[in-house]
Tab-separated table of C-alpha atoms in Angstrom:
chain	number	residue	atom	x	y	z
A	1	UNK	CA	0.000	0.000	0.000
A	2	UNK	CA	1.262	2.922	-1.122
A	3	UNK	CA	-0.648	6.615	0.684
A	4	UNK	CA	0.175	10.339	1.152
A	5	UNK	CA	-0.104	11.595	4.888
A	6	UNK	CA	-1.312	15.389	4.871
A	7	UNK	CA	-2.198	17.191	7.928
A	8	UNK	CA	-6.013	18.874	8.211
A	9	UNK	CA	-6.271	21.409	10.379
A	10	UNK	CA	-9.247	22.773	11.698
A	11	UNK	CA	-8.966	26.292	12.901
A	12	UNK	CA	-10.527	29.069	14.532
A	13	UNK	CA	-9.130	31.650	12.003
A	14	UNK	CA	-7.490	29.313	8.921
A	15	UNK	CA	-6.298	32.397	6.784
A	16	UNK	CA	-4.388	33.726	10.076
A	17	UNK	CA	-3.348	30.414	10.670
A	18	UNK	CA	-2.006	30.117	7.036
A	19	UNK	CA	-0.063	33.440	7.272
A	20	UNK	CA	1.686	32.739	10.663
A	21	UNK	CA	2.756	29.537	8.952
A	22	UNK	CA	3.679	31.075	5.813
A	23	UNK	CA	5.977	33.746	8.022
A	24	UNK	CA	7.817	31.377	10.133
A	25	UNK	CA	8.459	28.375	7.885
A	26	UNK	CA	8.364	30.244	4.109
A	27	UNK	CA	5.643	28.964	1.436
A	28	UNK	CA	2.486	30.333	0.523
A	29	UNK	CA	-1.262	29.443	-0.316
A	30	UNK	CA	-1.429	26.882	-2.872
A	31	UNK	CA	-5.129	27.297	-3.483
A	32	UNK	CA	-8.422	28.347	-1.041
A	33	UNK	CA	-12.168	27.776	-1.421
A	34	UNK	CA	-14.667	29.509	0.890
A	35	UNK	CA	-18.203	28.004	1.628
A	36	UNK	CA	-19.777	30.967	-0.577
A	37	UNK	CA	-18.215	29.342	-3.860
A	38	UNK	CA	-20.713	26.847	-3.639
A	39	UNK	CA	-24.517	27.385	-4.523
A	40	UNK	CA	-26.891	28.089	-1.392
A	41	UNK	CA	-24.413	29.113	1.707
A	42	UNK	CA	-25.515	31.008	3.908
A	43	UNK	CA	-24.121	34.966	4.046
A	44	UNK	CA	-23.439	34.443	7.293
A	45	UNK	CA	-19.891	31.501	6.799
A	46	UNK	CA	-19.768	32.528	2.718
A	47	UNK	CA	-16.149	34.056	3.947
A	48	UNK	CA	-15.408	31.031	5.454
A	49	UNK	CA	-12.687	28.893	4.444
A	50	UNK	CA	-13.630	25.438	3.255
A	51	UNK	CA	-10.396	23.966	2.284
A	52	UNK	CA	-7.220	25.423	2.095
A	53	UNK	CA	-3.885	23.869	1.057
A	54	UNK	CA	-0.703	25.575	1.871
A	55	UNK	CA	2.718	24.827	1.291
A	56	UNK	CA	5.690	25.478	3.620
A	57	UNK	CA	8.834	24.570	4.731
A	58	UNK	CA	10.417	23.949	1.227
A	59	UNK	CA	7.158	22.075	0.014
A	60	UNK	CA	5.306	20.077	2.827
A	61	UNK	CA	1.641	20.861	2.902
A	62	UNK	CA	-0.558	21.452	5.332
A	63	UNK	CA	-4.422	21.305	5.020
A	64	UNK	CA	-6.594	23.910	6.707
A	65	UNK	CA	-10.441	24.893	7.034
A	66	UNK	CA	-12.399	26.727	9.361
A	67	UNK	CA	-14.445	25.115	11.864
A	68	UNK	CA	-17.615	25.838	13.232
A	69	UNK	CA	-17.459	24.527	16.690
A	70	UNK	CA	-15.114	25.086	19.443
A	71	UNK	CA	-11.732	23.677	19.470
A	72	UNK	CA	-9.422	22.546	22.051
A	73	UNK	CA	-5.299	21.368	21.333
A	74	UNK	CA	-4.821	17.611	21.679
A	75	UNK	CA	-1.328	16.815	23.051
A	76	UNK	CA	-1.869	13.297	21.162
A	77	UNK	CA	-0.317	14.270	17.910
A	78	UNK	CA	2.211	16.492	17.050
A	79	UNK	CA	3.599	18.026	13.431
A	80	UNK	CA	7.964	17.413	13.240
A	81	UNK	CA	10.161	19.277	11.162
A	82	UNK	CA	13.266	17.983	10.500
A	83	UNK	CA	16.446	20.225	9.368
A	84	UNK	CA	19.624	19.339	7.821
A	85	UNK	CA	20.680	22.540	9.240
A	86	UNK	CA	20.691	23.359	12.538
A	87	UNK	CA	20.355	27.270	11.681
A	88	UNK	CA	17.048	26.810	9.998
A	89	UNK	CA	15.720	24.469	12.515
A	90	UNK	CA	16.603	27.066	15.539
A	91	UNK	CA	14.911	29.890	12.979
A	92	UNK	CA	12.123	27.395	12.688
A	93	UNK	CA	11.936	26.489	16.505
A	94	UNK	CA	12.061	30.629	17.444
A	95	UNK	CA	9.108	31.707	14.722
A	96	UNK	CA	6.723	29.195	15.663
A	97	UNK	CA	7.161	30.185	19.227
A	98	UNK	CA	6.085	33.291	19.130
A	99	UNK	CA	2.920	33.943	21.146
A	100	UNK	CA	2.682	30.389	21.826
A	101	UNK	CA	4.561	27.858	24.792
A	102	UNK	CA	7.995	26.382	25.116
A	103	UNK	CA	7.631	22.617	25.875
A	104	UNK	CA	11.136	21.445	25.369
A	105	UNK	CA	14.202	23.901	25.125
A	106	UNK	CA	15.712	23.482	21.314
A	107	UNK	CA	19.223	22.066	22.557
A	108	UNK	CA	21.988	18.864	21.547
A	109	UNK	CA	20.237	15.998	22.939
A	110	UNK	CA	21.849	12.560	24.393
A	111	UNK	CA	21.256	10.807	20.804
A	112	UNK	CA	23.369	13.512	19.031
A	113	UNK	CA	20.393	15.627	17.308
A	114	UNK	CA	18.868	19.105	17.951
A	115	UNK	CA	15.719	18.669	19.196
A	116	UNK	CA	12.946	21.250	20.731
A	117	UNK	CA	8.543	20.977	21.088
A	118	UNK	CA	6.744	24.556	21.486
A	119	UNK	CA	3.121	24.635	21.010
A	120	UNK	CA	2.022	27.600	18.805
A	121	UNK	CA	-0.620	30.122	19.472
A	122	UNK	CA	-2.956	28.540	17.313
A	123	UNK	CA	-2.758	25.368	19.631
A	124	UNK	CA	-0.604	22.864	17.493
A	125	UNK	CA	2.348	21.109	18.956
A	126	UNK	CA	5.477	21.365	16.737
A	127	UNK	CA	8.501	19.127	17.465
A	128	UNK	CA	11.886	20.572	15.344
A	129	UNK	CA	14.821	18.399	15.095
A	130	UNK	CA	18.112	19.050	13.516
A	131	UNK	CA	20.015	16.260	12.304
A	132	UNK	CA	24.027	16.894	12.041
């Protein structure tokens, strides 16, 4: 079996989301649809993103939409980055800090590897490794 893995994530504000991401880790907006391109929304969500795909990072996507109930974080899953270079794993580790929570310093670890978690303001747990 052969299958793609793409993170969907359903946010509070997806095209602030989008631009955080698109600040911190490079990449841009590969393509957006809002419930008013389809026949029959209601005024009230027609600015409301539907899908979103976004690429960053030197290529990895991400999938976003908007979501219509509350959300919480879930410490159960987590999005890594991994770096051939520690400067742009640091860079990486500091941007998608801001406004949100350290979990794990971004230091040399026992195994020989950069590693560091923050969790962002938007609620998603990032884990950035460097590998020399």
């Amino acid at each position: 079996m052969t299958a793609k893995l793409t993170p969907y994530i359903s946010s509070k504000d997806a095209r602030a989301q989008a631009e955080f991401y698109i600040q911190a880790l490079g990449g841009e907006i590969v393509s957006i649809m809002t419930h008013g391109q389809l026949p029959g929304a209601p005024e009230a969500i027609k600015d409301k993103v539907m899908h979103m795909t976004l690429s960053v990072a030197g290529g990895n996507l991400l999938f976003l939409s908007d979501a219509f109930e509350s959300l919480s974080s879930n410490r159960s899953i987590a999005l890594g980055l991994s770096f051939g270079d520690e400067t742009q794993a640091r860079e990486a580790y500091a941007q998608l800090g801001q406004g949100g929570t350290n979990k794990y310093p971004f230091e040399l670890q026992p195994w020989g590897a950069y590693y560091g978690e923050i969790e962002d303001r938007f609620g998603i747990t990032w884990q950035i490794v460097s590998q020399p």
